Protein backbone atom coordinates (compact mmCIF):
# COMPACT_ATOMS: atom_id res chain seq x y z
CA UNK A 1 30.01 189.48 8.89
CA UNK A 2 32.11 192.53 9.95
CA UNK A 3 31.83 191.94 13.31
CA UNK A 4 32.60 188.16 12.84
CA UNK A 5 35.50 189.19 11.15
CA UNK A 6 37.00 191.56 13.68
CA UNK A 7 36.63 188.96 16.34
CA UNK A 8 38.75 186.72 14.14
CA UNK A 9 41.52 189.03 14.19
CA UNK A 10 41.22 189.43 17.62
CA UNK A 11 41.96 185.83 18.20
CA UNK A 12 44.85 185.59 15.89
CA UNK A 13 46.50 188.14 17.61
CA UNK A 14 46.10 186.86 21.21
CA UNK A 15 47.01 183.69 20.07
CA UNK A 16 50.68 185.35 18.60
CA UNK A 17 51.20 186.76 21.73
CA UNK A 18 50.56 183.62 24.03
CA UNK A 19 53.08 182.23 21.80
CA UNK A 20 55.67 184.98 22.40
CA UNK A 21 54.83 185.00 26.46
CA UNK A 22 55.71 180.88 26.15
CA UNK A 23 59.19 181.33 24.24
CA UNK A 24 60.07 184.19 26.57
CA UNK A 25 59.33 181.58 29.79
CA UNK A 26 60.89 179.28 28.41
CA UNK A 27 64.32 181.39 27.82
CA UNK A 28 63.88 182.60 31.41
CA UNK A 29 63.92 178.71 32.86
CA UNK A 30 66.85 177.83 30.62
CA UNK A 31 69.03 180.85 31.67
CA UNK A 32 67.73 180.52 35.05
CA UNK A 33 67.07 184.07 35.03
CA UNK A 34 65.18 187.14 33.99
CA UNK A 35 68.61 188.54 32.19
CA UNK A 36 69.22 188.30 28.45
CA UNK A 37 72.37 185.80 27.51
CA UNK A 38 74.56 188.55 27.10
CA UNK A 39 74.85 188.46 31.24
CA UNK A 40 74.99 184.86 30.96
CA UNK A 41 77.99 184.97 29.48
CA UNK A 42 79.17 187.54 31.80
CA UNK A 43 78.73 185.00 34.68
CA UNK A 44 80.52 182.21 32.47
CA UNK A 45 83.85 184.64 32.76
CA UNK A 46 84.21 184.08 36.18
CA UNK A 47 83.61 180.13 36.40
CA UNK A 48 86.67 178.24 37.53
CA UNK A 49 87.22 177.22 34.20
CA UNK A 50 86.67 180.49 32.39
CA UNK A 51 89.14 181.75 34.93
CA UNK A 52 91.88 178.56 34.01
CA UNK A 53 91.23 179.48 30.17
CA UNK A 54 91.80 183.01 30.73
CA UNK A 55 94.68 182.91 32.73
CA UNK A 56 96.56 180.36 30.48
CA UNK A 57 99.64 181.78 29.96
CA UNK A 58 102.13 180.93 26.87
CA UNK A 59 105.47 178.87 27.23
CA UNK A 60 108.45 181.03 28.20
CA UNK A 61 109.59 179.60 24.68
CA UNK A 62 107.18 181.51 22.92
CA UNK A 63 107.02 184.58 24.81
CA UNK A 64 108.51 187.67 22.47
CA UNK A 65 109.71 190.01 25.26
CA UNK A 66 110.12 194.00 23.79
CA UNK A 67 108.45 192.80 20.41
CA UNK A 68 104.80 193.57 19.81
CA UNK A 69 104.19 192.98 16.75
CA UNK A 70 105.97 191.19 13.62
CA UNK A 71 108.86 193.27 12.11
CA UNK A 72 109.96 191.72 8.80
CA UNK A 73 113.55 192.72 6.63
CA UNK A 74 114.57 192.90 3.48
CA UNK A 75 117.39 191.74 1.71
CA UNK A 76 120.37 193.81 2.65
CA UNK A 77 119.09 195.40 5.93
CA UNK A 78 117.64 191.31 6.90
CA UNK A 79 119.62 188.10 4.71
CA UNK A 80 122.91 190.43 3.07
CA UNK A 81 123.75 191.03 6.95
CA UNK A 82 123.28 187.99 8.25
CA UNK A 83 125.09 186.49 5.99
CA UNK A 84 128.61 188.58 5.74
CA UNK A 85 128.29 188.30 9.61
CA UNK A 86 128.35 184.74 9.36
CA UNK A 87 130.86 184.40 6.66
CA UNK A 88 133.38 187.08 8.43
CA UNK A 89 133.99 184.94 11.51
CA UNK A 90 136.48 184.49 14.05
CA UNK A 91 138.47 181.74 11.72
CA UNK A 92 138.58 184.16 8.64
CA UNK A 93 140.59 186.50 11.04
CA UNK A 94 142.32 184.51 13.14
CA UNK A 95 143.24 181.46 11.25
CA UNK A 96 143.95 182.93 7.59
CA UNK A 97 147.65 183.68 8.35
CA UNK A 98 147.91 180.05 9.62
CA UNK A 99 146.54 178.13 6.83
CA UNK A 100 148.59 180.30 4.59
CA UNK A 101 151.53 179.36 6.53
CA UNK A 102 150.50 175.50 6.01
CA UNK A 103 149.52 174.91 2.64
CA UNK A 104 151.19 178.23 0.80
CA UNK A 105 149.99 180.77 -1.65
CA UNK A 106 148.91 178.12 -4.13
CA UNK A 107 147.58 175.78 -2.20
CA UNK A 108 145.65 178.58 0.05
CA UNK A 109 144.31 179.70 -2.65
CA UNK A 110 142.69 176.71 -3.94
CA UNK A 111 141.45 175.55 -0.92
CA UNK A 112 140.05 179.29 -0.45
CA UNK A 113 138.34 178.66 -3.76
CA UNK A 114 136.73 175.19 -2.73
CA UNK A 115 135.30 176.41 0.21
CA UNK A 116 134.09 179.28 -2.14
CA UNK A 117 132.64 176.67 -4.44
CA UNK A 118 130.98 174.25 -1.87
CA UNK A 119 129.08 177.69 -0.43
CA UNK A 120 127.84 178.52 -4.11
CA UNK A 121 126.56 175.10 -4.59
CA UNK A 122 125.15 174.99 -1.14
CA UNK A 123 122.94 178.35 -2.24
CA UNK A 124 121.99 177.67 -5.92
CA UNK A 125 120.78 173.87 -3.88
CA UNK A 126 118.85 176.09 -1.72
CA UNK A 127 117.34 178.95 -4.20
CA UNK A 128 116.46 175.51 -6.25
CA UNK A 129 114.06 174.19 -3.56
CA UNK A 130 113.03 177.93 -2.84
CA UNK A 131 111.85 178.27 -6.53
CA UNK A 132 109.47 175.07 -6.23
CA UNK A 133 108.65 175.28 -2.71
CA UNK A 134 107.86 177.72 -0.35
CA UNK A 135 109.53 177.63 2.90
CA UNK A 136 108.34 178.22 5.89
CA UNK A 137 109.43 179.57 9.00
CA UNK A 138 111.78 176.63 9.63
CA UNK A 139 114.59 177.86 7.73
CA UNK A 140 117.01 175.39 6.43
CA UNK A 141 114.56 172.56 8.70
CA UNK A 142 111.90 173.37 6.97
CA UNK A 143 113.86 173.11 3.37
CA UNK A 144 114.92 169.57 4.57
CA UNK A 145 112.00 168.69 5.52
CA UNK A 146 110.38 169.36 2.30
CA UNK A 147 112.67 167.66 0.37
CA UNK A 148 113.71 164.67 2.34
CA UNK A 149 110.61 163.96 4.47
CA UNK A 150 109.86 164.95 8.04
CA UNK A 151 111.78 162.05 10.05
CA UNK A 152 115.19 162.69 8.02
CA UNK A 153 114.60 166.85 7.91
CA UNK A 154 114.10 166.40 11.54
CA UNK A 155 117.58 164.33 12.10
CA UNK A 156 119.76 166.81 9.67
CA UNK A 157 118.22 169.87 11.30
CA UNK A 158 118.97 168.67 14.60
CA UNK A 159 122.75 167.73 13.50
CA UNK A 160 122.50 171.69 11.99
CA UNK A 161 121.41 173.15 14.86
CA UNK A 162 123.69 171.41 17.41
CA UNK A 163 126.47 173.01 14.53
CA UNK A 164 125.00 176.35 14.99
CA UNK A 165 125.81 175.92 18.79
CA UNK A 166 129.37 174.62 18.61
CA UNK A 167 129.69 177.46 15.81
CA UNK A 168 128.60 179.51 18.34
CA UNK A 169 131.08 178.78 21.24
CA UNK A 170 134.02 178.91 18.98
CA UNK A 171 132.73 182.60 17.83
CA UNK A 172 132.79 183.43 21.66
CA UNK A 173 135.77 181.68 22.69
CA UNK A 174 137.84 183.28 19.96
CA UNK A 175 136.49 187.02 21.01
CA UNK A 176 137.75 186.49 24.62
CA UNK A 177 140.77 185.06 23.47
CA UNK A 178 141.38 188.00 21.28
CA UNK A 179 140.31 190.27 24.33
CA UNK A 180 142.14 188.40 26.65
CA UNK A 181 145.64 189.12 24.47
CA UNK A 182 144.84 192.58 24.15
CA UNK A 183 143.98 193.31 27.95
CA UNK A 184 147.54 190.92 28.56
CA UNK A 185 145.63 188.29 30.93
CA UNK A 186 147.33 184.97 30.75
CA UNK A 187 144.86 183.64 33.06
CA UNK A 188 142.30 180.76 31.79
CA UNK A 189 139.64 181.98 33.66
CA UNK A 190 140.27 185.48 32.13
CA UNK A 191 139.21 183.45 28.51
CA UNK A 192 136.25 182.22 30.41
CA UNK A 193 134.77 185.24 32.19
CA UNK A 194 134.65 187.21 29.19
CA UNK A 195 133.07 184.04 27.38
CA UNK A 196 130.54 184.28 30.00
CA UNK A 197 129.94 187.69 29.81
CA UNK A 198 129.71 188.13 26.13
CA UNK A 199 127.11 185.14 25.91
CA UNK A 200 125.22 186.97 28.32
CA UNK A 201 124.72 189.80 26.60
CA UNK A 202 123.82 188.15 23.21
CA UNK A 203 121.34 186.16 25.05
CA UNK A 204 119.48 189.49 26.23
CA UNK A 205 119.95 191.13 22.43
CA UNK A 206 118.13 187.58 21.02
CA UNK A 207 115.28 188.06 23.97
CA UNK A 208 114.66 191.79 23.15
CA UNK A 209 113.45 190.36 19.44
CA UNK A 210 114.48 190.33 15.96
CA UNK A 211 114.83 194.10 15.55
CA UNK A 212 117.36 194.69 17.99
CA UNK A 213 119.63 191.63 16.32
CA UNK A 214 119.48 193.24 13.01
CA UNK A 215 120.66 196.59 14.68
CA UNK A 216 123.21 195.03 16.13
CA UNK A 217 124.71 193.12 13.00
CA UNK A 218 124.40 196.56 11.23
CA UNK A 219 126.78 198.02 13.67
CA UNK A 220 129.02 194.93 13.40
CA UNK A 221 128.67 194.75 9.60
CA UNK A 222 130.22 198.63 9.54
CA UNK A 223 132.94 197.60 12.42
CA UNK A 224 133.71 194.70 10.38
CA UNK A 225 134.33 196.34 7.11
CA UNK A 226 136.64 199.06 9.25
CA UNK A 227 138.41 196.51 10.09
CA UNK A 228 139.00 194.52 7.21
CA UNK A 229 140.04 197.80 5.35
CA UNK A 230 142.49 198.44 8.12
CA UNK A 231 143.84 194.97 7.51
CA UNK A 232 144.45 195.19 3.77
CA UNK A 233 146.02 199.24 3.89
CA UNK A 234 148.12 198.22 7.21
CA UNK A 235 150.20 195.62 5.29
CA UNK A 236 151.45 198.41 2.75
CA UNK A 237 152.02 201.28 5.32
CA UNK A 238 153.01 199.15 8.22
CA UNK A 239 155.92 196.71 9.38
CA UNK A 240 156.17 194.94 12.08
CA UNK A 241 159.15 191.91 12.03
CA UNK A 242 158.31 191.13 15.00
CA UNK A 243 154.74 189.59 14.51
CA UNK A 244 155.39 188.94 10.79
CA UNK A 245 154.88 192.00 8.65
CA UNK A 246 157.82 192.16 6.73
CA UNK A 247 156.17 193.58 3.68
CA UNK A 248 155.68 191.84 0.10
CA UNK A 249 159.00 190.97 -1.58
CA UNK A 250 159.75 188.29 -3.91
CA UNK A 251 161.73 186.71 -2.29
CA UNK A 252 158.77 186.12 0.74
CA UNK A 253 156.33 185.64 -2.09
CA UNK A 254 158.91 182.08 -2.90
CA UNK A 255 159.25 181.08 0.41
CA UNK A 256 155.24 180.83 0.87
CA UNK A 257 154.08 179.56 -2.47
CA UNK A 258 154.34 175.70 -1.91
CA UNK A 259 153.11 173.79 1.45
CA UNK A 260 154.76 173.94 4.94
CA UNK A 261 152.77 171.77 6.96
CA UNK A 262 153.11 172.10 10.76
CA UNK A 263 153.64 168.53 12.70
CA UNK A 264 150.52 166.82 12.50
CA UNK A 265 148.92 168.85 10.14
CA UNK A 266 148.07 167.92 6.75
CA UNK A 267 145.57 169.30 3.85
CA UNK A 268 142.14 168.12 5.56
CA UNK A 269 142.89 169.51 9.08
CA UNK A 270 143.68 172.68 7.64
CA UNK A 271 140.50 172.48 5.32
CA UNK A 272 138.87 171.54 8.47
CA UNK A 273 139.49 174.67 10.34
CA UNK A 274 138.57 177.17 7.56
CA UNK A 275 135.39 174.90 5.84
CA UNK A 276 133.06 176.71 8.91
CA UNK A 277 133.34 180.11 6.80
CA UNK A 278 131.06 178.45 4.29
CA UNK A 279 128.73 177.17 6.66
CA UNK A 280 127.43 181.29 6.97
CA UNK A 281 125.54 180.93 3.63
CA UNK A 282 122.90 179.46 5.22
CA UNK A 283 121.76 181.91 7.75
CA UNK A 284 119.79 183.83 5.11
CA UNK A 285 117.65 180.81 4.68
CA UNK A 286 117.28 180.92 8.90
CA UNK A 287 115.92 184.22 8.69
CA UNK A 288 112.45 182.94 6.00
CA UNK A 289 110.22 183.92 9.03
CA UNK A 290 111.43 187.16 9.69
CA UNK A 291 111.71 188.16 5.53
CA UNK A 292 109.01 190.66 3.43
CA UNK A 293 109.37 187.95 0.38
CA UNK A 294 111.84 185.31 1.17
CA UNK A 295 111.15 184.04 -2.18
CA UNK A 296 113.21 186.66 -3.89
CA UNK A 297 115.28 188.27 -0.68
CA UNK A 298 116.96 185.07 0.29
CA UNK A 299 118.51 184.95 -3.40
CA UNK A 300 119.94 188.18 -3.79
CA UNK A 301 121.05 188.85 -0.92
CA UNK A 302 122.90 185.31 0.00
CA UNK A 303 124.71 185.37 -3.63
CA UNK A 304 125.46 189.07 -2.94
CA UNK A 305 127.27 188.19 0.23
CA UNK A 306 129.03 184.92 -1.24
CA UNK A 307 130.59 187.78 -4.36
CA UNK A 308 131.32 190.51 -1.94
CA UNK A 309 133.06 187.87 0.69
């Protein structure tokens, strides 16, 4: 019986290992080799269409040249920035003295309030759809889109974006301009060249990424509120009759409170030219891609920049 039952074993065990010798030939024929599939896939790396897969390359579109991994903002350093940048544009410079000189004191300073007024409502709108949806990296598309539907978000974000561009070129074309006057070139192509020039450069500060824009408004941010202090202090210790700084009087203070229209200008084509300084309100929204927690940066930090503005 002992023996019976050792020759049993016997042929349970030969019979395992035929088995095994059967699944190993057959791994061998289906690889086609005596390799394990680890150098199977080796070989797969260099087919033609291992090498097409491999080598795919992203659109130039995509591509994020100097930026290697995400870098997100806050409120102030990322939307309270953004924001006075936008709102402290060429017209608020540039075209304040002329709309005074249109629609007066009064007048000014109701239109200056409307604008004011259209901006808040624009943001509380905003921080509204913020509050009961999140937003992605679209910006103020992606808010649309939410709200109205993809077809219609996709229409109003294209008008917004073709704004942003013609925003854009008047930004520009009022820097040369100012350039221009101060380097006393008449020339048109002076305007132009330094239009070209300066677009240039913003072009290479928007491919080096996200940081490098943010460290750029900073600096502007801090030239910009030089400046506007410089503005406000000059009128009391400086006169100049001959571009206008008289100094505050009474009597100047009555001939500038009602309206003075230029010819051809009325109420709306003044409102016209200064309405784009509310238009910056939005570019915290813009930035919901590059934010730690847009939900509660984009908030603060727009209605901080519509009080301090």
């Amino acid at each position: 019986a002992w023996i019976l039952q050792y020759f049993h074993s016997m042929e349970e065990e030969w019979n395992l290992k035929c088995n095994s010798d059967v699944t190993k030939k057959a791994v061998f024929l289906r690889n086609g080799s005596c390799g394990s599939r680890s150098t199977g896939q080796v070989q797969d790396l260099f087919h033609e269409d291992a090498q097409v897969s491999q080598s795919h390359v992203k659109p130039w579109w995509k591509v994020k040249i100097f930026v290697w991994e995400p870098v997100l903002f806050g409120t102030w350093d990322g939307v309270f920035t953004t924001c006075m940048i936008n709102i402290f544009g060429v017209v608020l410079f540039l075209r304040t003295g002329w709309l005074v000189g249109n629609t007066g004191v009064l007048l000014g300073i109701f239109m200056v309030t409307l604008v004011v007024l259209v901006a808040l409502v624009t943001v509380l709108s905003g921080i509204g759809v913020l509050e009961r949806c999140s937003l992605g990296n679209g910006g103020v598309y992606s808010m649309l889109s939410t709200v109205l539907g993809g077809r219609v978000g996709g229409t109003f974000g294209f008008l917004y974006v073709f704004g942003q561009c013609v925003a854009g070129a008047m930004y520009i074309t009022g820097f040369a301009e100012s350039i221009a006057d101060l380097l006393s070139l008449s020339n048109i192509w002076a305007v132009r060249g330094i239009s070209i020039a300066v677009l240039m450069g913003l072009l290479g500060i928007n491919l080096a990424g996200v940081k490098w824009i943010i460290r750029f408004q900073l600096l502007l941010l801090a030239l910009l509120a030089i400046s506007t202090m410089d503005f406000v202090i000059g009128t009391f210790t400086h006169l100049d009759p001959d571009f206008g700084f008289v100094g505050y009087t009474e009597e100047l203070l009555g001939n500038n409170t009602f309206p003075d229209y230029s010819p051809e200008e009325n109420f709306f084509t003044v409102f016209g030219v200064f309405f784009p300084t509310a238009t910056g309100v939005m570019a915290g929204f813009n930035m919901s891609g590059d934010l730690q927690k847009p939900a509660s940066n984009i908030p603060l930090g727009s209605l901080a920049a519509v009080g301090v503005s």
